[in-house]
Amino acid sequence: MAMEVVTTGAGLAKFSGGVFVPTMGALHDGHAALVRQARRIAAPGEGVVVSIFVNPTQFGESEDFSRYPRTLDDDLENCRGCGADCVFVPSIGEVYPPGAGAGVERIPRVATEPLLEDAARPGHFAGVCQVVRRLFDLVRPSRAIFGEKDWQQLQVIRAMTEEDGREIEIVPGPTIREPDGLAMSSRNRFLSQEDRRRGLSLSRALIECRGAASPEEAEGVLRTVLGEAGIEPDYAVVRDARTLAPGSGREWDGSRPMRAVVAARVGPVRLLDNMAWG
Ligand code: AMP
């Protein structure tokens, strides 16, 4: 089946019930892996739909919405090579039609305190929930794949889908890394050689903290390794993998899955990374 490029919700009707991979474009091998995963898990006859939409409502005022990389021709080629059946490239008006109420969206409660990433980027997850709800309404998939690279986003989307009572299975896709360990990201292209070298300390810190005996000790290792690279992180913590609640002190009994999560500005780019801990 030749891949279709669709710009309206109406054009998506025949792909409903398929496997969906939402993206903001500027696709790299991490995105490609998600599309290939979608192709693998799609049942015979089920479509694989990739969306490419740079969502304005998840960017803060001082963030890089206008500078976000846009590489549509390469992206379409990439999707074709990975076996997508349909690439949905809507306009802003198609996703947010006038009068649809682009108001504040409810963020699911997945944490006992403000989400780490939301504290650094107020309103970010509200924007993410808003766009994913709209995209789910337009694409109407049976399953949707989200990367573990954005661990908090994956938990927020899982909780949102559950709270909304949607019958969409949220499937995680493993983080794809450069050969040196840097998690792939559309924004990595803005790193200078020196920034890139410093940025490697995120994955190094996450690997090194695995040897620690407690979450507190692991957080100490994260801060030390990042500090040695001259990086002051926005956060570098070990949390409950699902709820993102702090796992330190008496609350940690070693039985729950934990996740080490890090975010730091390195040169012009905010880098995010995470790994399983404990
Ligand atoms: P984005 O285009 O950055 O919004 O990302 C679209 C999807 O790709 C999200 O589900 C991301 O978590 C996922 N993704 C981004 N980078 C990677 C990566 N390096 N490995 C796996 N998935 C990724």
PDB file of C-alpha atoms and ligand atoms in Angstrom:
ATOM      1  CA  MET A   1       0.000   0.000   0.000  1.00  0.00           C
ATOM      2  CA  ALA A   2       1.443   3.375  -1.007  1.00  0.00           C
ATOM      3  CA  MET A   3       1.854   5.732   1.960  1.00  0.00           C
ATOM      4  CA  GLU A   4      -0.727   8.510   2.127  1.00  0.00           C
ATOM      5  CA  VAL A   5      -0.063  12.041   3.328  1.00  0.00           C
ATOM      6  CA  VAL A   6      -3.226  13.402   4.922  1.00  0.00           C
ATOM      7  CA  THR A   7      -3.873  16.931   6.189  1.00  0.00           C
ATOM      8  CA  THR A   8      -7.477  16.711   7.436  1.00  0.00           C
ATOM      9  CA  GLY A   9      -9.293  14.617  10.025  1.00  0.00           C
ATOM     10  CA  ALA A  10     -11.705  13.437   7.320  1.00  0.00           C
ATOM     11  CA  GLY A  11      -8.824  11.840   5.393  1.00  0.00           C
ATOM     12  CA  LEU A  12      -7.969   9.679   8.408  1.00  0.00           C
ATOM     13  CA  ALA A  13     -11.236   7.750   8.583  1.00  0.00           C
ATOM     14  CA  LYS A  14      -9.978   4.621   6.840  1.00  0.00           C
ATOM     15  CA  PHE A  15      -6.996   4.345   9.194  1.00  0.00           C
ATOM     16  CA  SER A  16      -9.010   4.351  12.448  1.00  0.00           C
ATOM     17  CA  GLY A  17      -8.332   1.459  14.809  1.00  0.00           C
ATOM     18  CA  GLY A  18      -4.667   1.318  13.817  1.00  0.00           C
ATOM     19  CA  VAL A  19      -1.357   1.967  15.583  1.00  0.00           C
ATOM     20  CA  PHE A  20      -0.471   5.628  16.077  1.00  0.00           C
ATOM     21  CA  VAL A  21       2.921   7.342  16.524  1.00  0.00           C
ATOM     22  CA  PRO A  22       2.582  11.046  17.369  1.00  0.00           C
ATOM     23  CA  THR A  23       5.655  13.224  16.686  1.00  0.00           C
ATOM     24  CA  MET A  24       6.693  16.823  16.151  1.00  0.00           C
ATOM     25  CA  GLY A  25       8.753  15.888  13.087  1.00  0.00           C
ATOM     26  CA  ALA A  26      12.491  16.467  12.534  1.00  0.00           C
ATOM     27  CA  LEU A  27      12.550  12.698  12.692  1.00  0.00           C
ATOM     28  CA  HIS A  28      15.653  10.766  13.766  1.00  0.00           C
ATOM     29  CA  ASP A  29      16.408   7.084  14.351  1.00  0.00           C
ATOM     30  CA  GLY A  30      14.523   7.197  17.692  1.00  0.00           C
ATOM     31  CA  HIS A  31      11.297   8.129  15.912  1.00  0.00           C
ATOM     32  CA  ALA A  32      12.048   5.631  13.134  1.00  0.00           C
ATOM     33  CA  ALA A  33      12.334   2.853  15.725  1.00  0.00           C
ATOM     34  CA  LEU A  34       8.854   3.741  17.047  1.00  0.00           C
ATOM     35  CA  VAL A  35       7.373   3.609  13.532  1.00  0.00           C
ATOM     36  CA  ARG A  36       9.015   0.236  12.852  1.00  0.00           C
ATOM     37  CA  GLN A  37       7.707  -0.993  16.223  1.00  0.00           C
ATOM     38  CA  ALA A  38       4.215   0.170  15.194  1.00  0.00           C
ATOM     39  CA  ARG A  39       4.538  -1.760  11.926  1.00  0.00           C
ATOM     40  CA  ARG A  40       5.644  -4.879  13.848  1.00  0.00           C
ATOM     41  CA  ILE A  41       2.766  -4.827  16.321  1.00  0.00           C
ATOM     42  CA  ALA A  42       0.041  -3.822  13.840  1.00  0.00           C
ATOM     43  CA  ALA A  43      -2.266  -6.722  13.041  1.00  0.00           C
ATOM     44  CA  PRO A  44      -2.776  -7.575   9.361  1.00  0.00           C
ATOM     45  CA  GLY A  45      -5.051  -4.926   7.878  1.00  0.00           C
ATOM     46  CA  GLU A  46      -4.350  -2.414  10.671  1.00  0.00           C
ATOM     47  CA  GLY A  47      -2.867   0.899   9.561  1.00  0.00           C
ATOM     48  CA  VAL A  48       0.219   2.632  10.958  1.00  0.00           C
ATOM     49  CA  VAL A  49      -0.373   6.380  11.291  1.00  0.00           C
ATOM     50  CA  VAL A  50       2.407   8.867  12.109  1.00  0.00           C
ATOM     51  CA  SER A  51       1.485  12.461  12.928  1.00  0.00           C
ATOM     52  CA  ILE A  52       3.842  15.378  12.396  1.00  0.00           C
ATOM     53  CA  PHE A  53       2.642  18.474  14.225  1.00  0.00           C
ATOM     54  CA  VAL A  54       4.684  21.041  16.124  1.00  0.00           C
ATOM     55  CA  ASN A  55       2.182  21.808  18.859  1.00  0.00           C
ATOM     56  CA  PRO A  56       2.290  25.480  19.881  1.00  0.00           C
ATOM     57  CA  THR A  57       0.407  24.926  23.156  1.00  0.00           C
ATOM     58  CA  GLN A  58       3.179  22.860  24.780  1.00  0.00           C
ATOM     59  CA  PHE A  59       5.872  25.507  24.286  1.00  0.00           C
ATOM     60  CA  GLY A  60       6.369  28.241  26.885  1.00  0.00           C
ATOM     61  CA  GLU A  61       6.571  31.861  25.755  1.00  0.00           C
ATOM     62  CA  SER A  62      10.347  31.956  25.961  1.00  0.00           C
ATOM     63  CA  GLU A  63      10.756  28.536  24.328  1.00  0.00           C
ATOM     64  CA  ASP A  64      11.778  27.543  20.824  1.00  0.00           C
ATOM     65  CA  PHE A  65       8.457  27.024  18.974  1.00  0.00           C
ATOM     66  CA  SER A  66       9.479  29.179  15.991  1.00  0.00           C
ATOM     67  CA  ARG A  67      13.007  27.724  15.918  1.00  0.00           C
ATOM     68  CA  TYR A  68      11.898  24.099  16.273  1.00  0.00           C
ATOM     69  CA  PRO A  69      13.446  22.190  13.314  1.00  0.00           C
ATOM     70  CA  ARG A  70      11.059  21.430  10.457  1.00  0.00           C
ATOM     71  CA  THR A  71      12.242  18.880   7.858  1.00  0.00           C
ATOM     72  CA  LEU A  72       9.036  17.591   6.278  1.00  0.00           C
ATOM     73  CA  ASP A  73      10.400  16.135   3.013  1.00  0.00           C
ATOM     74  CA  ASP A  74      13.029  14.064   4.832  1.00  0.00           C
ATOM     75  CA  ASP A  75      10.448  13.066   7.455  1.00  0.00           C
ATOM     76  CA  LEU A  76       8.055  11.695   4.830  1.00  0.00           C
ATOM     77  CA  GLU A  77      10.871   9.705   3.207  1.00  0.00           C
ATOM     78  CA  ASN A  78      11.818   8.350   6.630  1.00  0.00           C
ATOM     79  CA  CYS A  79       8.216   7.304   7.410  1.00  0.00           C
ATOM     80  CA  ARG A  80       7.908   5.599   4.036  1.00  0.00           C
ATOM     81  CA  GLY A  81      11.103   3.628   4.710  1.00  0.00           C
ATOM     82  CA  CYS A  82       9.784   2.464   8.110  1.00  0.00           C
ATOM     83  CA  GLY A  83       6.502   1.133   6.759  1.00  0.00           C
ATOM     84  CA  ALA A  84       4.006   3.872   7.718  1.00  0.00           C
ATOM     85  CA  ASP A  85       0.674   3.729   5.884  1.00  0.00           C
ATOM     86  CA  CYS A  86      -0.333   7.308   6.597  1.00  0.00           C
ATOM     87  CA  VAL A  87       1.393  10.495   7.711  1.00  0.00           C
ATOM     88  CA  PHE A  88      -0.981  13.041   9.214  1.00  0.00           C
ATOM     89  CA  VAL A  89       0.339  16.595   8.767  1.00  0.00           C
ATOM     90  CA  PRO A  90      -2.436  18.863  10.036  1.00  0.00           C
ATOM     91  CA  SER A  91      -2.451  22.652  10.120  1.00  0.00           C
ATOM     92  CA  ILE A  92      -2.851  24.394  13.478  1.00  0.00           C
ATOM     93  CA  GLY A  93      -6.450  25.220  12.458  1.00  0.00           C
ATOM     94  CA  GLU A  94      -7.216  21.549  11.810  1.00  0.00           C
ATOM     95  CA  VAL A  95      -6.072  20.553  15.315  1.00  0.00           C
ATOM     96  CA  TYR A  96      -7.499  23.635  17.043  1.00  0.00           C
ATOM     97  CA  PRO A  97     -10.527  24.761  15.035  1.00  0.00           C
ATOM     98  CA  PRO A  98     -11.928  28.145  16.059  1.00  0.00           C
ATOM     99  CA  GLY A  99     -14.382  27.769  18.926  1.00  0.00           C
ATOM    100  CA  ALA A 100     -13.046  24.364  19.963  1.00  0.00           C
ATOM    101  CA  GLY A 101     -11.920  25.982  23.209  1.00  0.00           C
ATOM    102  CA  ALA A 102      -8.148  25.876  23.443  1.00  0.00           C
ATOM    103  CA  GLY A 103      -8.525  26.461  27.161  1.00  0.00           C
ATOM    104  CA  VAL A 104      -6.580  24.991  30.037  1.00  0.00           C
ATOM    105  CA  GLU A 105      -6.630  21.208  29.862  1.00  0.00           C
ATOM    106  CA  ARG A 106      -6.839  18.940  32.834  1.00  0.00           C
ATOM    107  CA  ILE A 107      -3.557  17.251  33.686  1.00  0.00           C
ATOM    108  CA  PRO A 108      -3.962  13.807  35.245  1.00  0.00           C
ATOM    109  CA  ARG A 109      -2.762  13.309  38.767  1.00  0.00           C
ATOM    110  CA  VAL A 110       0.209  11.006  38.406  1.00  0.00           C
ATOM    111  CA  ALA A 111       2.350  12.582  41.061  1.00  0.00           C
ATOM    112  CA  THR A 112       1.964  13.544  44.686  1.00  0.00           C
ATOM    113  CA  GLU A 113       3.775  16.819  44.007  1.00  0.00           C
ATOM    114  CA  PRO A 114       4.109  18.962  40.880  1.00  0.00           C
ATOM    115  CA  LEU A 115       5.681  16.984  38.080  1.00  0.00           C
ATOM    116  CA  LEU A 116       9.375  17.659  37.705  1.00  0.00           C
ATOM    117  CA  GLU A 117       9.213  18.730  34.100  1.00  0.00           C
ATOM    118  CA  ASP A 118       6.126  20.845  34.659  1.00  0.00           C
ATOM    119  CA  ALA A 119       7.881  22.821  37.392  1.00  0.00           C
ATOM    120  CA  ALA A 120      10.655  23.649  34.905  1.00  0.00           C
ATOM    121  CA  ARG A 121       8.178  24.244  32.045  1.00  0.00           C
ATOM    122  CA  PRO A 122       4.878  25.487  33.510  1.00  0.00           C
ATOM    123  CA  GLY A 123       1.936  24.490  31.338  1.00  0.00           C
ATOM    124  CA  HIS A 124       3.971  22.032  29.272  1.00  0.00           C
ATOM    125  CA  PHE A 125       2.025  18.886  30.177  1.00  0.00           C
ATOM    126  CA  ALA A 126      -1.305  20.702  29.899  1.00  0.00           C
ATOM    127  CA  GLY A 127      -0.325  21.459  26.288  1.00  0.00           C
ATOM    128  CA  VAL A 128       0.803  17.877  25.726  1.00  0.00           C
ATOM    129  CA  CYS A 129      -2.478  16.489  27.117  1.00  0.00           C
ATOM    130  CA  GLN A 130      -4.446  18.932  25.000  1.00  0.00           C
ATOM    131  CA  VAL A 131      -2.772  17.971  21.735  1.00  0.00           C
ATOM    132  CA  VAL A 132      -2.751  14.228  22.426  1.00  0.00           C
ATOM    133  CA  ARG A 133      -6.474  14.280  23.264  1.00  0.00           C
ATOM    134  CA  ARG A 134      -7.206  16.088  19.981  1.00  0.00           C
ATOM    135  CA  LEU A 135      -4.960  13.776  17.990  1.00  0.00           C
ATOM    136  CA  PHE A 136      -6.559  10.702  19.590  1.00  0.00           C
ATOM    137  CA  ASP A 137      -9.999  12.097  18.632  1.00  0.00           C
ATOM    138  CA  LEU A 138      -8.883  12.658  15.041  1.00  0.00           C
ATOM    139  CA  VAL A 139      -6.839   9.476  14.481  1.00  0.00           C
ATOM    140  CA  ARG A 140      -8.951   7.132  16.691  1.00  0.00           C
ATOM    141  CA  PRO A 141      -6.213   4.506  17.122  1.00  0.00           C
ATOM    142  CA  SER A 142      -6.431   1.232  19.048  1.00  0.00           C
ATOM    143  CA  ARG A 143      -2.823   1.637  20.218  1.00  0.00           C
ATOM    144  CA  ALA A 144      -0.387   4.533  20.454  1.00  0.00           C
ATOM    145  CA  ILE A 145       3.385   4.366  20.934  1.00  0.00           C
ATOM    146  CA  PHE A 146       5.293   6.869  23.091  1.00  0.00           C
ATOM    147  CA  GLY A 147       9.059   6.886  23.687  1.00  0.00           C
ATOM    148  CA  GLU A 148      10.574   6.115  27.085  1.00  0.00           C
ATOM    149  CA  LYS A 149      12.998   8.957  26.305  1.00  0.00           C
ATOM    150  CA  ASP A 150      10.246  11.284  27.594  1.00  0.00           C
ATOM    151  CA  TRP A 151       9.527   9.166  30.660  1.00  0.00           C
ATOM    152  CA  GLN A 152       7.301  11.650  32.486  1.00  0.00           C
ATOM    153  CA  GLN A 153       5.308  12.313  29.326  1.00  0.00           C
ATOM    154  CA  LEU A 154       4.750   8.564  28.925  1.00  0.00           C
ATOM    155  CA  GLN A 155       3.368   8.343  32.500  1.00  0.00           C
ATOM    156  CA  VAL A 156       1.183  11.439  32.017  1.00  0.00           C
ATOM    157  CA  ILE A 157      -0.284  10.050  28.784  1.00  0.00           C
ATOM    158  CA  ARG A 158      -0.918   6.649  30.390  1.00  0.00           C
ATOM    159  CA  ALA A 159      -2.730   8.300  33.309  1.00  0.00           C
ATOM    160  CA  MET A 160      -4.654  10.658  31.034  1.00  0.00           C
ATOM    161  CA  THR A 161      -5.854   7.841  28.777  1.00  0.00           C
ATOM    162  CA  GLU A 162      -6.964   5.830  31.800  1.00  0.00           C
ATOM    163  CA  GLU A 163      -8.711   8.768  33.513  1.00  0.00           C
ATOM    164  CA  ASP A 164     -10.448   9.741  30.260  1.00  0.00           C
ATOM    165  CA  GLY A 165     -11.714   6.157  29.903  1.00  0.00           C
ATOM    166  CA  ARG A 166     -10.329   5.821  26.395  1.00  0.00           C
ATOM    167  CA  GLU A 167      -9.824   2.342  25.021  1.00  0.00           C
ATOM    168  CA  ILE A 168      -6.395   3.074  23.625  1.00  0.00           C
ATOM    169  CA  GLU A 169      -3.435   0.978  24.692  1.00  0.00           C
ATOM    170  CA  ILE A 170      -0.356   3.092  25.421  1.00  0.00           C
ATOM    171  CA  VAL A 171       2.745   1.177  24.291  1.00  0.00           C
ATOM    172  CA  PRO A 172       6.235   2.303  25.388  1.00  0.00           C
ATOM    173  CA  GLY A 173       9.156   2.376  22.940  1.00  0.00           C
ATOM    174  CA  PRO A 174      12.746   2.035  24.259  1.00  0.00           C
ATOM    175  CA  THR A 175      15.106   5.029  24.138  1.00  0.00           C
ATOM    176  CA  ILE A 176      17.364   5.014  21.086  1.00  0.00           C
ATOM    177  CA  ARG A 177      20.858   6.431  21.662  1.00  0.00           C
ATOM    178  CA  GLU A 178      23.795   7.622  19.609  1.00  0.00           C
ATOM    179  CA  PRO A 179      26.732   5.147  19.684  1.00  0.00           C
ATOM    180  CA  ASP A 180      28.356   7.242  22.459  1.00  0.00           C
ATOM    181  CA  GLY A 181      25.250   7.040  24.679  1.00  0.00           C
ATOM    182  CA  LEU A 182      23.589  10.432  24.039  1.00  0.00           C
ATOM    183  CA  ALA A 183      19.810   9.945  23.803  1.00  0.00           C
ATOM    184  CA  MET A 184      18.669  10.953  20.324  1.00  0.00           C
ATOM    185  CA  SER A 185      16.643  14.167  20.136  1.00  0.00           C
ATOM    186  CA  SER A 186      15.513  16.529  17.404  1.00  0.00           C
ATOM    187  CA  ARG A 187      17.243  19.333  19.309  1.00  0.00           C
ATOM    188  CA  ASN A 188      20.686  17.646  19.463  1.00  0.00           C
ATOM    189  CA  ARG A 189      21.545  19.294  16.117  1.00  0.00           C
ATOM    190  CA  PHE A 190      21.828  22.610  17.997  1.00  0.00           C
ATOM    191  CA  LEU A 191      24.617  21.318  20.288  1.00  0.00           C
ATOM    192  CA  SER A 192      28.157  22.550  19.630  1.00  0.00           C
ATOM    193  CA  GLN A 193      30.927  19.935  19.757  1.00  0.00           C
ATOM    194  CA  GLU A 194      31.815  21.061  23.276  1.00  0.00           C
ATOM    195  CA  ASP A 195      28.148  20.995  24.439  1.00  0.00           C
ATOM    196  CA  ARG A 196      27.741  17.536  22.984  1.00  0.00           C
ATOM    197  CA  ARG A 197      30.771  16.290  24.895  1.00  0.00           C
ATOM    198  CA  ARG A 198      29.359  17.749  28.137  1.00  0.00           C
ATOM    199  CA  GLY A 199      25.912  16.364  27.293  1.00  0.00           C
ATOM    200  CA  LEU A 200      27.318  12.843  27.397  1.00  0.00           C
ATOM    201  CA  SER A 201      27.546  13.210  31.167  1.00  0.00           C
ATOM    202  CA  LEU A 202      23.757  12.700  31.434  1.00  0.00           C
ATOM    203  CA  SER A 203      23.807   9.101  30.231  1.00  0.00           C
ATOM    204  CA  ARG A 204      27.090   8.515  32.079  1.00  0.00           C
ATOM    205  CA  ALA A 205      25.550   9.766  35.335  1.00  0.00           C
ATOM    206  CA  LEU A 206      22.467   7.586  34.851  1.00  0.00           C
ATOM    207  CA  ILE A 207      24.632   4.497  34.314  1.00  0.00           C
ATOM    208  CA  GLU A 208      26.946   5.266  37.249  1.00  0.00           C
ATOM    209  CA  CYS A 209      24.109   5.890  39.728  1.00  0.00           C
ATOM    210  CA  ARG A 210      22.880   2.332  39.252  1.00  0.00           C
ATOM    211  CA  GLY A 211      25.595   1.150  41.624  1.00  0.00           C
ATOM    212  CA  ALA A 212      24.262   3.254  44.525  1.00  0.00           C
ATOM    213  CA  ALA A 213      22.617   1.553  47.513  1.00  0.00           C
ATOM    214  CA  SER A 214      19.713   3.991  47.978  1.00  0.00           C
ATOM    215  CA  PRO A 215      17.844   6.652  45.986  1.00  0.00           C
ATOM    216  CA  GLU A 216      19.552   9.432  48.010  1.00  0.00           C
ATOM    217  CA  GLU A 217      22.972   8.007  47.284  1.00  0.00           C
ATOM    218  CA  ALA A 218      22.053   7.625  43.604  1.00  0.00           C
ATOM    219  CA  GLU A 219      20.941  11.271  43.450  1.00  0.00           C
ATOM    220  CA  GLY A 220      24.310  12.215  44.956  1.00  0.00           C
ATOM    221  CA  VAL A 221      26.096  10.282  42.190  1.00  0.00           C
ATOM    222  CA  LEU A 222      23.970  11.990  39.529  1.00  0.00           C
ATOM    223  CA  ARG A 223      24.828  15.455  40.888  1.00  0.00           C
ATOM    224  CA  THR A 224      28.537  14.612  41.215  1.00  0.00           C
ATOM    225  CA  VAL A 225      28.939  13.270  37.668  1.00  0.00           C
ATOM    226  CA  LEU A 226      26.977  16.195  36.181  1.00  0.00           C
ATOM    227  CA  GLY A 227      28.868  18.694  38.357  1.00  0.00           C
ATOM    228  CA  GLU A 228      32.197  17.341  37.102  1.00  0.00           C
ATOM    229  CA  ALA A 229      31.026  18.217  33.570  1.00  0.00           C
ATOM    230  CA  GLY A 230      30.067  21.718  34.738  1.00  0.00           C
ATOM    231  CA  ILE A 231      26.353  20.943  34.521  1.00  0.00           C
ATOM    232  CA  GLU A 232      23.837  22.297  37.036  1.00  0.00           C
ATOM    233  CA  PRO A 233      20.729  20.166  36.337  1.00  0.00           C
ATOM    234  CA  ASP A 234      17.118  21.399  36.571  1.00  0.00           C
ATOM    235  CA  TYR A 235      16.600  18.113  38.376  1.00  0.00           C
ATOM    236  CA  ALA A 236      18.524  14.870  38.819  1.00  0.00           C
ATOM    237  CA  VAL A 237      16.420  12.526  40.904  1.00  0.00           C
ATOM    238  CA  VAL A 238      15.303   8.945  41.490  1.00  0.00           C
ATOM    239  CA  ARG A 239      11.526   8.575  41.599  1.00  0.00           C
ATOM    240  CA  ASP A 240       8.759   5.995  41.594  1.00  0.00           C
ATOM    241  CA  ALA A 241       8.698   4.927  37.940  1.00  0.00           C
ATOM    242  CA  ARG A 242       4.911   5.237  37.595  1.00  0.00           C
ATOM    243  CA  THR A 243       3.802   8.028  39.928  1.00  0.00           C
ATOM    244  CA  LEU A 244       7.074   9.999  39.888  1.00  0.00           C
ATOM    245  CA  ALA A 245       6.654  10.433  43.638  1.00  0.00           C
ATOM    246  CA  PRO A 246       9.909  10.767  45.596  1.00  0.00           C
ATOM    247  CA  GLY A 247      11.300   7.378  46.483  1.00  0.00           C
ATOM    248  CA  SER A 248      13.730   8.435  49.145  1.00  0.00           C
ATOM    249  CA  GLY A 249      13.966   7.887  52.863  1.00  0.00           C
ATOM    250  CA  ARG A 250      11.497   5.634  54.587  1.00  0.00           C
ATOM    251  CA  GLU A 251       9.138   5.613  51.602  1.00  0.00           C
ATOM    252  CA  TRP A 252      11.571   3.456  49.630  1.00  0.00           C
ATOM    253  CA  ASP A 253      11.383  -0.243  50.416  1.00  0.00           C
ATOM    254  CA  GLY A 254      13.131  -1.553  47.299  1.00  0.00           C
ATOM    255  CA  SER A 255      10.013  -3.284  45.986  1.00  0.00           C
ATOM    256  CA  ARG A 256       8.716  -0.678  43.542  1.00  0.00           C
ATOM    257  CA  PRO A 257      10.211   0.024  40.089  1.00  0.00           C
ATOM    258  CA  MET A 258      12.184   3.267  40.243  1.00  0.00           C
ATOM    259  CA  ARG A 259      13.456   5.590  37.525  1.00  0.00           C
ATOM    260  CA  ALA A 260      16.422   7.935  37.542  1.00  0.00           C
ATOM    261  CA  VAL A 261      15.454  11.070  35.580  1.00  0.00           C
ATOM    262  CA  VAL A 262      17.610  14.020  34.612  1.00  0.00           C
ATOM    263  CA  ALA A 263      17.061  17.334  32.833  1.00  0.00           C
ATOM    264  CA  ALA A 264      19.692  19.984  32.255  1.00  0.00           C
ATOM    265  CA  ARG A 265      20.343  22.927  30.005  1.00  0.00           C
ATOM    266  CA  VAL A 266      23.523  22.377  28.002  1.00  0.00           C
ATOM    267  CA  GLY A 267      24.383  25.321  25.787  1.00  0.00           C
ATOM    268  CA  PRO A 268      21.232  26.257  23.841  1.00  0.00           C
ATOM    269  CA  VAL A 269      19.449  22.937  24.430  1.00  0.00           C
ATOM    270  CA  ARG A 270      17.579  21.366  27.342  1.00  0.00           C
ATOM    271  CA  LEU A 271      18.557  17.699  27.468  1.00  0.00           C
ATOM    272  CA  LEU A 272      16.338  15.030  29.065  1.00  0.00           C
ATOM    273  CA  ASP A 273      17.304  11.477  29.855  1.00  0.00           C
ATOM    274  CA  ASN A 274      16.292   8.643  32.193  1.00  0.00           C
ATOM    275  CA  MET A 275      17.028   5.008  32.996  1.00  0.00           C
ATOM    276  CA  ALA A 276      15.586   2.286  35.191  1.00  0.00           C
ATOM    277  CA  TRP A 277      17.076   2.297  38.694  1.00  0.00           C
ATOM    278  CA  GLY A 278      17.338  -0.393  41.362  1.00  0.00           C
TER     279      GLY A 278
HETATM  280  P1  AMP B   1       8.901  14.415  19.633  1.00  0.00           P
HETATM  281  O1  AMP B   1       8.905  14.507  18.148  1.00  0.00           O
HETATM  282  O2  AMP B   1      10.164  14.874  20.275  1.00  0.00           O
HETATM  283  O3  AMP B   1       7.660  14.990  20.245  1.00  0.00           O
HETATM  284  O4  AMP B   1       8.841  12.860  19.953  1.00  0.00           O
HETATM  285  C1  AMP B   1       7.851  12.039  19.403  1.00  0.00           C
HETATM  286  C2  AMP B   1       7.927  10.691  20.056  1.00  0.00           C
HETATM  287  O5  AMP B   1       9.223  10.129  19.844  1.00  0.00           O
HETATM  288  C3  AMP B   1       7.731  10.754  21.580  1.00  0.00           C
HETATM  289  O6  AMP B   1       6.952   9.641  21.975  1.00  0.00           O
HETATM  290  C4  AMP B   1       9.150  10.661  22.089  1.00  0.00           C
HETATM  291  O7  AMP B   1       9.215  10.122  23.383  1.00  0.00           O
HETATM  292  C5  AMP B   1       9.772   9.726  21.078  1.00  0.00           C
HETATM  293  N1  AMP B   1      11.223   9.860  21.054  1.00  0.00           N
HETATM  294  C6  AMP B   1      11.954  10.991  20.957  1.00  0.00           C
HETATM  295  N2  AMP B   1      13.273  10.717  21.025  1.00  0.00           N
HETATM  296  C7  AMP B   1      13.379   9.378  21.176  1.00  0.00           C
HETATM  297  C8  AMP B   1      14.478   8.470  21.327  1.00  0.00           C
HETATM  298  N3  AMP B   1      15.742   8.900  21.328  1.00  0.00           N
HETATM  299  N4  AMP B   1      14.203   7.156  21.472  1.00  0.00           N
HETATM  300  C9  AMP B   1      12.924   6.707  21.479  1.00  0.00           C
HETATM  301  N5  AMP B   1      11.845   7.508  21.342  1.00  0.00           N
HETATM  302  C10 AMP B   1      12.070   8.822  21.198  1.00  0.00           C
END
